[in-house]
Short mmCIF file of C-alpha atoms in Angstrom, two decimals:
data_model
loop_
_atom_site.label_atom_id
_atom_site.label_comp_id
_atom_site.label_asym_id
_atom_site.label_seq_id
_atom_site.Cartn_x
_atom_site.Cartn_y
_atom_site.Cartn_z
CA UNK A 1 -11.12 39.88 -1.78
CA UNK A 2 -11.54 36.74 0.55
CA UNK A 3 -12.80 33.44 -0.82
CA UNK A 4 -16.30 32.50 -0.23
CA UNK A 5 -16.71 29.66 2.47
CA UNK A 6 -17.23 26.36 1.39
CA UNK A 7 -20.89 24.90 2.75
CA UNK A 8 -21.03 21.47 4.03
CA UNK A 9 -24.77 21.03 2.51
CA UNK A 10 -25.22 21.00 -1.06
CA UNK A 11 -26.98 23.72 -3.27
CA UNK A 12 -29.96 21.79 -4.17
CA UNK A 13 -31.64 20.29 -1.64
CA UNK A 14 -34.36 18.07 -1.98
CA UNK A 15 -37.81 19.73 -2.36
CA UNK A 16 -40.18 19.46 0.16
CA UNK A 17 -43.70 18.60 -1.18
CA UNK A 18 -42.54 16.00 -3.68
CA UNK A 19 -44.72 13.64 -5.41
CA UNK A 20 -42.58 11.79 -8.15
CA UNK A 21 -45.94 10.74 -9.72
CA UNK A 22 -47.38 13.95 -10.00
CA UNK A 23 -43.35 15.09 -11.33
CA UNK A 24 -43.96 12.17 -14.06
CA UNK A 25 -47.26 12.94 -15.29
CA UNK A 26 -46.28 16.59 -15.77
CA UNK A 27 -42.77 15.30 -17.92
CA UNK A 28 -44.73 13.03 -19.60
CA UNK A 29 -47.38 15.91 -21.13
CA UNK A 30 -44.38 18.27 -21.70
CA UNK A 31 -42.59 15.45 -23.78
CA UNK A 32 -45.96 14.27 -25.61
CA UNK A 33 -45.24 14.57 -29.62
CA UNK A 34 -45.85 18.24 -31.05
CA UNK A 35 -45.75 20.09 -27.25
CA UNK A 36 -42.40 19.67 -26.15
CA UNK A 37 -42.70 22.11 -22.80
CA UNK A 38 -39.09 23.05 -22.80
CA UNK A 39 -39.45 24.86 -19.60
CA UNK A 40 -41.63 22.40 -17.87
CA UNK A 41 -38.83 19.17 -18.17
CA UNK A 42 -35.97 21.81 -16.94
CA UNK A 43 -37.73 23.26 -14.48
CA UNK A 44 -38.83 19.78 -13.26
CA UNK A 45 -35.25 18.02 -13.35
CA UNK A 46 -32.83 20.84 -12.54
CA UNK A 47 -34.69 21.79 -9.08
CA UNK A 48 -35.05 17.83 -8.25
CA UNK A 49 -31.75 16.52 -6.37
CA UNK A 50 -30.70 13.16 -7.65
CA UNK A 51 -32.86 11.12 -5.32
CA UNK A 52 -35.71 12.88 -6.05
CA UNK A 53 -34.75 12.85 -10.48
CA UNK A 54 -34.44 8.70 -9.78
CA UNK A 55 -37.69 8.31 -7.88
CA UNK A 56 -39.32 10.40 -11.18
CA UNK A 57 -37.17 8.02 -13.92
CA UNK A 58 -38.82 4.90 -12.16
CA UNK A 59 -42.43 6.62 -11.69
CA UNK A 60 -42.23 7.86 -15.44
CA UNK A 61 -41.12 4.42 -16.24
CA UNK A 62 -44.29 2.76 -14.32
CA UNK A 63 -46.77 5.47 -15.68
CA UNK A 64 -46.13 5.69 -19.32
CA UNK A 65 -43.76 2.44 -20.03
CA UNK A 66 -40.79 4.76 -21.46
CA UNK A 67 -37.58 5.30 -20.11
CA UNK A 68 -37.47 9.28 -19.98
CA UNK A 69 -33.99 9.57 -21.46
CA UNK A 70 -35.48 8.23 -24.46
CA UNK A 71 -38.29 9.86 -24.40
CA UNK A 72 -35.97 13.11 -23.66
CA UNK A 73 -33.73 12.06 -26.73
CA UNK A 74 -36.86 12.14 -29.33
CA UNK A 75 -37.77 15.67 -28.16
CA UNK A 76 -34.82 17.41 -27.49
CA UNK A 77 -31.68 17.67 -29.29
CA UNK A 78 -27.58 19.21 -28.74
CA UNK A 79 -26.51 20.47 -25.86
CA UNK A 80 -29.56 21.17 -23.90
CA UNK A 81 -30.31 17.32 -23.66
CA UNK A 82 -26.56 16.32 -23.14
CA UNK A 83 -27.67 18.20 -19.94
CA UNK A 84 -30.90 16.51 -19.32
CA UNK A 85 -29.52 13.24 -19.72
CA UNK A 86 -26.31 14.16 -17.55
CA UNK A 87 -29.16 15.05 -14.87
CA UNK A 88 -30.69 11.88 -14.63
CA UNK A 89 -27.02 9.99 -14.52
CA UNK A 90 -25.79 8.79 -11.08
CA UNK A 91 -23.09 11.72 -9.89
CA UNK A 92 -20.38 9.11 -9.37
CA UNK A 93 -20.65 7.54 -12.83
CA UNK A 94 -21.28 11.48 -13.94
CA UNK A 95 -17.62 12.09 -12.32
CA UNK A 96 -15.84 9.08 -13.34
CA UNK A 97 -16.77 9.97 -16.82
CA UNK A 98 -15.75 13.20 -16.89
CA UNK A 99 -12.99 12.05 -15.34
CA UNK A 100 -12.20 9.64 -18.13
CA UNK A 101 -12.79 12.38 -21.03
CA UNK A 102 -10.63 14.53 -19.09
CA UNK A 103 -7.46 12.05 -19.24
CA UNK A 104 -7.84 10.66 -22.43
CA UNK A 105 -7.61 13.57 -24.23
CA UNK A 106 -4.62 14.71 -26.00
CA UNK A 107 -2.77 16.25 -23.34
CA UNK A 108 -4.46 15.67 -20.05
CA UNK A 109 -6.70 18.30 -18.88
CA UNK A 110 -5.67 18.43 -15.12
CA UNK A 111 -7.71 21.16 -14.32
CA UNK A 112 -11.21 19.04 -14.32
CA UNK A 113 -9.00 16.34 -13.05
CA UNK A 114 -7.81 18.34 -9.90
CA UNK A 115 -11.46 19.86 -9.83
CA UNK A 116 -13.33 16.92 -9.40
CA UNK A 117 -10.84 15.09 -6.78
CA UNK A 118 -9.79 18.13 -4.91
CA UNK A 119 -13.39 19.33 -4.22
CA UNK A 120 -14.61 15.95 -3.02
CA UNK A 121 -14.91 14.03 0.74
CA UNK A 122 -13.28 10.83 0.75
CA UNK A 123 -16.66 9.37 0.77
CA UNK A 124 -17.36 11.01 -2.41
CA UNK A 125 -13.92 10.19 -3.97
CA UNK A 126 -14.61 6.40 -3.18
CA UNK A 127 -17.79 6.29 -5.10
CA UNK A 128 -15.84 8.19 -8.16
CA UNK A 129 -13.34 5.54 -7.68
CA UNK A 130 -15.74 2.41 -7.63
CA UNK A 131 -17.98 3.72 -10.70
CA UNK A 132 -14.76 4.39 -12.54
CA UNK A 133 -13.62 1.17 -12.40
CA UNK A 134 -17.15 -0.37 -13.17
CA UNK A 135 -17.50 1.93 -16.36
CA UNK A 136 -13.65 1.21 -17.84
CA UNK A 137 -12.00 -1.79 -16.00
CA UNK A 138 -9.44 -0.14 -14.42
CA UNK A 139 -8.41 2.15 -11.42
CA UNK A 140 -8.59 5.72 -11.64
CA UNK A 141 -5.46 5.43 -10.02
CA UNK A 142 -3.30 3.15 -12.76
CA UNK A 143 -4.47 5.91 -15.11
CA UNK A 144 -3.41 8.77 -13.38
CA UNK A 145 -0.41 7.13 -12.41
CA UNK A 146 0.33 6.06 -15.83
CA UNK A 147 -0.43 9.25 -17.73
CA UNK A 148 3.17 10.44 -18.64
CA UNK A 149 1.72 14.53 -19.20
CA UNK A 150 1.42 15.04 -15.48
CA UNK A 151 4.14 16.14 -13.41
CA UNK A 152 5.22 13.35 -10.58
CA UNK A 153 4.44 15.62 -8.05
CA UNK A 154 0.94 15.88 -9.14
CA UNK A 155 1.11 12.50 -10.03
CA UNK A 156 1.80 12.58 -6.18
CA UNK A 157 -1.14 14.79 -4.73
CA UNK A 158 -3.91 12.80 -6.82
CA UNK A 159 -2.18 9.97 -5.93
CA UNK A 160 -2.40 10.33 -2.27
CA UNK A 161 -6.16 11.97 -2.87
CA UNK A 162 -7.11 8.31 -4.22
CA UNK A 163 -5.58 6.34 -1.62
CA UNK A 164 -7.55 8.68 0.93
CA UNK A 165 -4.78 9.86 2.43
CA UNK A 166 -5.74 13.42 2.66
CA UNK A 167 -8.35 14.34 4.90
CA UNK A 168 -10.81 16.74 3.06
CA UNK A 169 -13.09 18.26 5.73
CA UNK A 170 -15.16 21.81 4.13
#
């Protein structure tokens, strides 16, 4: 069975009749205490793309005075508002913290490593790179390079991945 093509363009594009206040108002009745509209805040942030989900975290912000992951954290609860709140994080800092969990655990887990680097542009890999080292201080690449689980020749790969010296064009 051949592999499905890989699309330039990502899955969720932007929506076209968006109105982030409109987007806050409705959050901000589905979060009000005793309603809690489930549906309403999923449908809302997991058919946004991440522009859009920012321009609704500084309109909810402006309308109500919250910040909507706290508001999110006092109505939901688990793994549904790990989620949410994953949603409304920047995708680089997203990825750099996966990233993290991924190679400090015991015994690296290379296949979320290898995912996350292996699937991305260079451009995309850069702005991993930079919000890694703004979350923990130090290069994504001194960690890989330093983790003494991984074989040297994929030591080698993501190695060369980080440096940008593999041209990733899908």
């Amino acid at each position: 069975m051949p592999y499905p093509r890989h699309h330039k363009e990502p899955t969720l594009r932007p929506i076209l009749e968006f109105n982030p206040l409109i987007d806050a108002r409705k959050l901000k009745a589905a979060l009000t205490a005793g309603c809690h509209d489930e549906s309403t805040v999923i449908n809302i942030l997991t058919t946004r793309s991440y522009s859009q989900r920012e321009e609704i975290i500084i309109a909810y912000h402006d309308t109500t005075g919250h910040q909507l992951s706290q508001d999110l954290s006092s109505a939901f609860s688990s793994k549904c508002l790990k989620v949410l709140l994953a949603l409304l994080e920047p995708p680089d800092e997203f990825l750099a913290k996966e990233l993290d969990k991924a190679l400090n655990r015991l015994g690296t887990d290379s296949e979320v490593v290898s995912e996350i680097l292996c699937t991305r542009s260079n451009a995309k890999i850069s702005g991993i790179q930079l919000a890694y080292l703004k979350l923990h201080g130090k290069t994504l690449l001194s960690v890989i390079s330093s983790e003494f689980n991984l074989s040297l020749d994929y030591k080698e790969l993501m190695s060369m991945l980080l440096q940008l010296r593999i041209v990733l064009s899908w």
